[in-house]
Short mmCIF file of C-alpha atoms in Angstrom, two decimals:
data_model
loop_
_atom_site.label_atom_id
_atom_site.label_comp_id
_atom_site.label_asym_id
_atom_site.label_seq_id
_atom_site.Cartn_x
_atom_site.Cartn_y
_atom_site.Cartn_z
CA MET A 1 3.19 23.24 -8.30
CA ARG A 2 6.45 21.28 -8.13
CA ILE A 3 6.01 18.15 -5.98
CA VAL A 4 8.99 16.06 -4.90
CA TYR A 5 8.52 12.68 -3.21
CA PHE A 6 11.33 10.75 -1.52
CA THR A 7 10.44 7.07 -1.55
CA HIS A 8 12.06 3.76 -0.70
CA SER A 9 11.47 2.91 -4.35
CA LEU A 10 9.07 3.86 -7.11
CA VAL A 11 10.54 1.45 -9.66
CA SER A 12 10.35 -1.62 -7.39
CA CYS A 13 7.13 -2.97 -5.89
CA TRP A 14 8.87 -6.11 -4.56
CA ASN A 15 7.44 -6.42 -1.03
CA HIS A 16 6.77 -2.67 -1.20
CA GLY A 17 3.06 -2.00 -1.10
CA ASN A 18 3.50 1.76 -0.74
CA ALA A 19 4.81 1.83 -4.31
CA HIS A 20 1.35 0.75 -5.52
CA PHE A 21 -0.36 3.80 -4.05
CA LEU A 22 2.52 6.16 -4.70
CA ARG A 23 2.58 5.39 -8.41
CA GLY A 24 -1.14 6.02 -8.65
CA VAL A 25 -1.31 9.22 -6.63
CA LEU A 26 1.72 10.77 -8.34
CA ARG A 27 0.18 9.92 -11.69
CA ALA A 28 -3.07 11.56 -10.55
CA LEU A 29 -1.22 14.69 -9.43
CA ALA A 30 0.64 14.85 -12.75
CA ALA A 31 -2.70 14.54 -14.59
CA ARG A 32 -3.86 17.62 -12.65
CA GLY A 33 -1.00 19.60 -14.18
CA HIS A 34 1.58 19.43 -11.38
CA ASP A 35 5.29 18.87 -11.95
CA VAL A 36 5.89 15.59 -10.11
CA ILE A 37 9.15 13.74 -9.53
CA ALA A 38 10.30 10.99 -7.17
CA TYR A 39 13.73 10.15 -5.80
CA GLU A 40 14.94 6.82 -4.46
CA PRO A 41 18.25 5.34 -3.29
CA ALA A 42 20.18 3.08 -5.64
CA GLU A 43 20.50 0.29 -3.10
CA SER A 44 17.11 0.13 -1.41
CA TRP A 45 16.11 -3.25 0.00
CA SER A 46 13.15 -3.62 -2.36
CA ARG A 47 15.17 -2.57 -5.40
CA GLN A 48 17.98 -4.99 -4.59
CA ASN A 49 15.56 -7.90 -4.21
CA LEU A 50 13.94 -6.99 -7.51
CA LEU A 51 17.39 -7.00 -9.08
CA VAL A 52 17.79 -10.63 -8.02
CA GLU A 53 14.22 -11.57 -8.96
CA ARG A 54 13.88 -9.89 -12.33
CA GLY A 55 16.90 -7.79 -13.22
CA ILE A 56 16.64 -4.08 -12.59
CA ASP A 57 16.99 -3.06 -16.25
CA ASP A 58 13.97 -5.16 -17.24
CA ALA A 59 12.02 -3.90 -14.22
CA ALA A 60 12.88 -0.26 -14.95
CA ALA A 61 11.84 -0.65 -18.57
CA ALA A 62 8.53 -2.20 -17.49
CA PHE A 63 7.97 0.65 -15.03
CA GLU A 64 8.53 3.27 -17.73
CA THR A 65 6.11 1.45 -20.03
CA ASP A 66 3.40 1.08 -17.38
CA PHE A 67 3.80 4.56 -15.85
CA PRO A 68 5.01 6.91 -18.60
CA THR A 69 3.83 10.14 -16.93
CA ILE A 70 5.90 9.78 -13.73
CA SER A 71 9.60 9.33 -13.15
CA SER A 72 11.99 8.34 -10.42
CA HIS A 73 15.63 9.35 -10.13
CA ILE A 74 18.45 7.88 -8.10
CA LEU A 75 19.54 10.00 -5.15
CA ALA A 76 23.27 9.48 -4.75
CA SER A 77 24.79 12.61 -3.17
CA ASP A 78 24.20 15.88 -1.34
CA ASP A 79 24.40 17.62 -4.71
CA ASP A 80 21.56 15.41 -5.95
CA LEU A 81 19.56 16.33 -2.85
CA SER A 82 20.06 20.07 -3.32
CA MET A 83 19.07 19.78 -6.96
CA ALA A 84 15.99 17.75 -6.05
CA LEU A 85 14.79 20.32 -3.53
CA ASP A 86 15.53 23.38 -5.62
CA GLY A 87 12.29 25.11 -6.61
CA ALA A 88 10.05 22.62 -4.80
CA ASP A 89 6.64 23.70 -3.52
CA LEU A 90 5.76 20.45 -1.75
CA VAL A 91 8.17 17.78 -0.49
CA ILE A 92 6.96 14.47 0.96
CA VAL A 93 9.29 11.98 2.65
CA HIS A 94 8.21 8.40 3.25
CA GLU A 95 9.02 6.71 6.55
CA TRP A 96 10.91 3.90 4.81
CA ASN A 97 13.86 6.21 4.21
CA GLU A 98 17.08 6.32 6.19
CA PRO A 99 16.99 8.60 9.26
CA ASP A 100 19.99 10.54 7.94
CA LEU A 101 18.15 11.49 4.75
CA VAL A 102 15.02 12.44 6.69
CA ALA A 103 17.13 14.68 8.92
CA ARG A 104 19.03 16.31 6.01
CA ILE A 105 15.81 17.20 4.24
CA GLY A 106 14.44 18.66 7.47
CA ARG A 107 17.51 20.83 7.94
CA HIS A 108 17.22 22.03 4.34
CA ARG A 109 13.56 22.94 4.95
CA LYS A 110 14.62 25.18 7.84
CA HIS A 111 16.03 27.64 5.30
CA ALA A 112 13.59 27.05 2.42
CA ALA A 113 10.00 28.00 1.65
CA TYR A 114 8.31 24.73 0.69
CA THR A 115 5.88 22.53 2.61
CA LEU A 116 7.54 19.42 4.05
CA LEU A 117 5.44 16.39 5.05
CA PHE A 118 6.36 13.02 6.58
CA HIS A 119 4.36 10.08 5.17
CA ASP A 120 3.79 7.00 7.37
CA THR A 121 2.17 3.87 5.90
CA HIS A 122 3.34 1.20 8.35
CA HIS A 123 2.70 -0.17 11.82
CA ARG A 124 6.16 0.68 13.18
CA ALA A 125 4.70 3.47 15.31
CA VAL A 126 3.17 0.74 17.49
CA SER A 127 5.34 -2.28 16.72
CA ASP A 128 8.70 -0.47 16.90
CA PRO A 129 8.15 3.13 18.07
CA ASP A 130 11.87 3.66 18.68
CA ALA A 131 12.39 3.32 14.92
CA ILE A 132 10.06 6.27 14.34
CA HIS A 133 11.50 8.32 17.18
CA ARG A 134 14.93 8.08 15.51
CA PHE A 135 13.65 10.40 12.78
CA GLU A 136 14.41 14.10 13.22
CA LEU A 137 11.16 15.78 12.24
CA ASP A 138 11.65 19.18 13.90
CA TYR A 139 11.29 21.16 10.67
CA TYR A 140 8.53 19.07 9.10
CA ASP A 141 5.24 20.88 8.65
CA GLY A 142 2.97 17.88 9.07
CA VAL A 143 2.47 14.13 9.00
CA LEU A 144 0.39 12.10 6.55
CA ALA A 145 -0.82 8.95 8.32
CA PHE A 146 -2.57 6.20 6.39
CA GLY A 147 -5.27 5.71 9.01
CA ALA A 148 -6.97 7.51 11.89
CA ALA A 149 -5.51 5.14 14.50
CA LEU A 150 -1.99 6.00 13.31
CA ALA A 151 -2.79 9.73 13.12
CA ARG A 152 -3.93 9.63 16.76
CA ILE A 153 -0.51 8.28 17.76
CA TYR A 154 1.24 11.21 16.09
CA GLN A 155 -1.25 13.59 17.68
CA ALA A 156 -0.37 12.14 21.08
CA TRP A 157 3.30 12.70 20.24
CA GLY A 158 2.61 16.42 19.90
CA TRP A 159 1.66 16.88 16.26
CA GLY A 160 -1.92 17.80 17.08
CA ALA A 161 -3.85 19.16 14.10
CA ARG A 162 -0.76 18.76 11.89
CA ALA A 163 -1.22 14.96 11.81
CA PHE A 164 -3.53 14.25 8.88
CA VAL A 165 -5.33 11.08 7.83
CA TRP A 166 -4.42 10.21 4.24
CA HIS A 167 -5.57 6.72 3.35
CA GLU A 168 -4.16 4.67 0.54
CA ALA A 169 -6.39 4.07 -2.49
CA ALA A 170 -6.68 2.23 -5.79
CA ASP A 171 -4.90 3.40 -8.91
CA THR A 172 -8.02 3.12 -11.05
CA ALA A 173 -6.09 3.91 -14.21
CA LEU A 174 -4.55 0.47 -13.73
CA PHE A 175 -6.96 -1.37 -11.43
CA HIS A 176 -10.36 -1.74 -13.07
CA PRO A 177 -12.59 -4.59 -14.27
CA PRO A 178 -11.46 -6.38 -17.45
CA SER A 179 -12.77 -4.91 -20.68
CA THR A 180 -14.00 -8.32 -21.85
CA THR A 181 -15.69 -11.11 -19.93
CA GLN A 182 -13.33 -13.89 -18.92
CA ASP A 183 -13.79 -17.34 -17.50
CA ARG A 184 -13.23 -16.99 -13.75
CA ARG A 185 -12.21 -19.99 -11.65
CA GLY A 186 -11.18 -20.55 -8.06
CA ALA A 187 -9.79 -18.18 -5.47
CA VAL A 188 -6.63 -16.10 -5.43
CA TRP A 189 -4.61 -14.54 -2.65
CA ILE A 190 -1.92 -11.98 -3.46
CA GLY A 191 0.24 -11.08 -0.51
CA ASN A 192 3.57 -11.59 1.19
CA TRP A 193 4.06 -14.10 3.96
CA GLY A 194 6.14 -11.62 5.92
CA ASP A 195 7.39 -12.00 9.46
CA ASP A 196 4.93 -14.42 11.03
CA GLU A 197 2.47 -11.55 11.59
CA ARG A 198 -0.52 -13.57 10.34
CA THR A 199 0.59 -17.20 9.90
CA SER A 200 -2.22 -18.74 11.93
CA GLU A 201 -4.75 -16.37 10.37
CA LEU A 202 -3.71 -17.38 6.84
CA GLU A 203 -4.19 -21.02 7.71
CA GLN A 204 -7.55 -20.41 9.40
CA PHE A 205 -9.08 -17.95 6.94
CA LEU A 206 -7.45 -18.82 3.62
CA LEU A 207 -5.81 -22.21 3.28
CA ALA A 208 -8.10 -24.44 5.33
CA PRO A 209 -11.42 -22.93 4.13
CA SER A 210 -10.53 -23.10 0.44
CA ALA A 211 -9.41 -26.71 0.83
CA HIS A 212 -12.50 -27.70 2.79
CA ALA A 213 -14.77 -25.93 0.29
CA GLY A 214 -13.07 -27.72 -2.59
CA ILE A 215 -12.07 -24.42 -4.25
CA ALA A 216 -8.76 -24.19 -6.09
CA LEU A 217 -6.47 -21.57 -4.57
CA ASP A 218 -3.65 -19.68 -6.32
CA VAL A 219 -1.17 -17.77 -4.14
CA TYR A 220 1.19 -15.00 -5.27
CA GLY A 221 3.81 -13.22 -3.20
CA VAL A 222 7.32 -13.20 -1.77
CA ARG A 223 9.17 -14.04 1.45
CA TYR A 224 7.57 -17.47 1.83
CA PRO A 225 9.84 -19.64 4.01
CA ASP A 226 10.01 -23.40 3.50
CA THR A 227 7.49 -23.94 6.30
CA ALA A 228 5.01 -21.70 4.52
CA LEU A 229 5.52 -23.45 1.20
CA GLN A 230 5.01 -26.79 2.91
CA MET A 231 1.77 -25.51 4.43
CA LEU A 232 0.52 -24.34 1.03
CA GLN A 233 1.33 -27.72 -0.47
CA ALA A 234 -0.41 -29.56 2.36
CA TYR A 235 -3.63 -27.64 1.66
CA GLY A 236 -3.38 -28.07 -2.10
CA ALA A 237 -2.71 -24.40 -2.90
CA THR A 238 -0.62 -23.51 -5.96
CA PHE A 239 2.22 -21.06 -5.32
CA HIS A 240 3.24 -18.77 -8.19
CA GLY A 241 5.83 -16.54 -6.51
CA TRP A 242 6.21 -12.84 -7.22
CA THR A 243 4.25 -10.95 -9.85
CA PRO A 244 4.66 -7.26 -10.75
CA ASN A 245 1.82 -5.18 -9.39
CA ALA A 246 0.95 -3.96 -12.87
CA LYS A 247 0.07 -7.58 -13.75
CA VAL A 248 -2.25 -8.07 -10.77
CA PRO A 249 -5.47 -6.85 -12.47
CA GLY A 250 -5.03 -9.66 -15.01
CA VAL A 251 -4.60 -12.15 -12.19
CA PHE A 252 -7.78 -10.95 -10.47
CA ALA A 253 -9.66 -11.16 -13.78
CA ARG A 254 -9.03 -14.93 -13.98
CA HIS A 255 -10.43 -15.72 -10.54
CA ARG A 256 -13.86 -15.92 -8.97
CA LEU A 257 -12.94 -14.40 -5.61
CA THR A 258 -10.12 -13.13 -3.43
CA VAL A 259 -9.50 -12.91 0.31
CA HIS A 260 -8.19 -10.22 2.65
CA VAL A 261 -6.31 -11.41 5.75
CA PRO A 262 -4.90 -8.36 7.57
CA ARG A 263 -1.73 -8.48 9.60
CA ARG A 264 -2.30 -8.75 13.33
CA PHE A 265 -1.33 -5.14 14.09
CA TYR A 266 -4.18 -3.91 11.86
CA THR A 267 -6.76 -5.88 13.81
CA THR A 268 -5.50 -4.93 17.28
CA LEU A 269 -3.32 -1.84 17.81
CA LEU A 270 -4.12 -0.05 14.53
CA PRO A 271 -7.71 -0.98 13.74
CA GLY A 272 -9.50 0.34 10.70
CA ILE A 273 -6.55 0.36 8.28
CA PRO A 274 -7.01 -1.96 5.29
CA THR A 275 -4.08 -2.96 3.13
CA ILE A 276 -3.73 -1.65 -0.41
CA ARG A 277 -5.00 -4.99 -1.76
CA VAL A 278 -8.53 -4.28 -0.47
CA PHE A 279 -8.72 -1.12 -2.57
CA GLU A 280 -7.14 -2.81 -5.58
CA ALA A 281 -9.33 -5.91 -5.46
CA LEU A 282 -12.58 -3.98 -5.20
CA ALA A 283 -11.44 -1.66 -8.00
CA CYS A 284 -11.04 -4.73 -10.24
CA GLY A 285 -14.58 -5.93 -9.58
CA ILE A 286 -13.62 -9.23 -7.95
CA PRO A 287 -15.74 -10.44 -4.99
CA LEU A 288 -13.84 -10.14 -1.72
CA VAL A 289 -14.14 -12.02 1.57
CA CYS A 290 -12.34 -10.68 4.65
CA SER A 291 -11.21 -12.25 7.88
CA PRO A 292 -12.33 -10.15 10.88
CA TRP A 293 -11.18 -6.53 10.94
CA ASP A 294 -12.89 -3.45 12.32
CA ASP A 295 -13.72 -0.94 9.60
CA CYS A 296 -14.12 1.68 12.32
CA GLU A 297 -13.54 4.53 9.86
CA HIS A 298 -16.45 3.33 7.70
CA LEU A 299 -14.38 3.27 4.52
CA PHE A 300 -16.52 0.45 3.15
CA ARG A 301 -19.84 -1.27 3.82
CA PRO A 302 -19.24 -4.75 5.25
CA GLY A 303 -21.75 -7.27 3.92
CA HIS A 304 -22.42 -5.01 0.95
CA ASP A 305 -19.02 -4.26 -0.62
CA TYR A 306 -17.46 -7.47 0.70
CA LEU A 307 -18.31 -10.36 3.02
CA VAL A 308 -16.81 -10.91 6.47
CA ALA A 309 -15.99 -14.36 7.83
CA ARG A 310 -15.64 -14.75 11.57
CA SER A 311 -14.59 -18.39 11.52
CA GLU A 312 -13.03 -20.98 9.25
CA ASN A 313 -16.43 -22.54 8.56
CA GLU A 314 -18.00 -19.18 7.72
CA MET A 315 -15.15 -18.40 5.33
CA ALA A 316 -15.66 -21.73 3.54
CA ALA A 317 -19.40 -21.05 3.32
CA HIS A 318 -18.83 -17.57 1.86
CA MET A 319 -16.40 -18.98 -0.69
CA ARG A 320 -18.87 -21.64 -1.80
CA ALA A 321 -21.68 -19.08 -2.00
CA ILE A 322 -19.70 -16.78 -4.28
CA VAL A 323 -18.67 -19.65 -6.54
CA GLU A 324 -22.21 -21.04 -6.77
CA ASP A 325 -24.32 -17.85 -6.77
CA ASP A 326 -23.75 -15.63 -9.80
CA ALA A 327 -26.09 -12.93 -8.51
CA LEU A 328 -24.26 -12.69 -5.18
CA ALA A 329 -20.89 -12.49 -6.91
CA SER A 330 -22.16 -9.84 -9.31
CA ASP A 331 -23.67 -7.71 -6.54
CA LEU A 332 -20.52 -7.79 -4.42
CA ALA A 333 -18.36 -6.87 -7.40
CA ALA A 334 -20.61 -3.98 -8.42
CA ASN A 335 -20.97 -2.61 -4.88
CA GLY A 336 -17.25 -2.71 -4.15
CA LEU A 337 -16.38 -1.13 -7.47
CA SER A 338 -18.89 1.68 -6.90
CA ARG A 339 -17.39 2.42 -3.48
CA ILE A 340 -13.89 2.68 -4.93
CA GLN A 341 -14.96 4.90 -7.81
CA SER A 342 -16.87 7.28 -5.56
CA LEU A 343 -14.46 7.53 -2.61
CA HIS A 344 -11.22 5.62 -2.86
CA SER A 345 -9.38 6.36 -6.09
CA CYS A 346 -5.90 7.86 -6.28
CA ASP A 347 -7.42 10.91 -7.94
CA ALA A 348 -9.62 11.39 -4.85
CA ARG A 349 -6.50 11.14 -2.68
CA ALA A 350 -4.73 13.72 -4.84
CA ALA A 351 -7.62 16.10 -4.16
CA GLU A 352 -7.39 15.32 -0.43
CA LEU A 353 -3.68 16.11 -0.43
CA LEU A 354 -4.31 19.51 -1.99
CA SER A 355 -6.98 20.14 0.63
CA ILE A 356 -4.52 19.25 3.39
CA LEU A 357 -2.02 21.72 1.97
CA ALA A 358 -4.66 24.44 2.09
CA GLN A 359 -5.10 23.81 5.84
CA LEU A 360 -1.44 24.39 6.66
CA SER A 361 -0.07 27.82 7.47
CA PRO A 362 1.92 29.57 4.74
CA VAL A 363 5.50 28.30 4.71
CA THR A 364 8.34 30.66 5.56
CA ALA A 365 12.08 30.10 5.67
CA GLU A 366 14.38 30.98 8.54
CA ALA A 367 17.23 33.33 7.79
#
């Protein structure tokens, strides 16, 4: 089967968490024998920021080295689009594409016999629904939503049974425990500061507890304003800036624990949707402590795969316990890893995607 994915960027993971999952699931589909290719614009926001941060030639070379079985091509013209869609069996378009491109692909689908799916991995459906309504999805065959709460929104918008839940997952070819035992010290948080969607939560559940517990904290990410950097400094955290996602398993391997602090929309209006870092951390066998979020889809086993802290003091206590109790740390790491391997790998998501395709009616083209 020829699978074509239109992404914001495959080469750049700068503030682009969907690239983490996309790389893994496309690699898994390619390993199953499918012909897989991605297309991205030359001037995407993530790509342009990576150009400033690293230099796009170096980043592209690193991508080709880390992910040799998948490729991404620049989409520059209507001719490129026609060539990309020619002979496709499955086309998936991510919601972080321009509305004009989404519409052009939909109009092409009207006269072609491939399955066309819209892939949503963001909270815009609740935080900025007008942005989603700008997309022309008339000729799309279905929606892939990265959580049940988001799928229900599309169902309410008239998609019904054609709105499918397709969670993100860990690329276990990349994210796995280190092959040799390493000295692990302190806590690490890998995430972007963003748009003030969790500022108070980061202070309450990450910065203050680690400082009060006397545990060294390393922070990686982008889009940290001066006020955020000042807050990190005040709590004694060490800021390292951006790191390529392919380097993250090595970062996890040097630390005793990590923390998940979801953005506010994923604790209120879209409950039950963890970020990609939850999957990746557990896949690496690092103990995880979460600030409160409702795992209403039962993806994991709170208290077994990870610990939940409902207050600053409880977070500090969990951190100290993991640092001081080798058995607790070992159990959490093993339980979380087992859950990922059994349910939440990119290969499992590839199988789910093929199952979703089987549920859709055969595709026909209009004359």
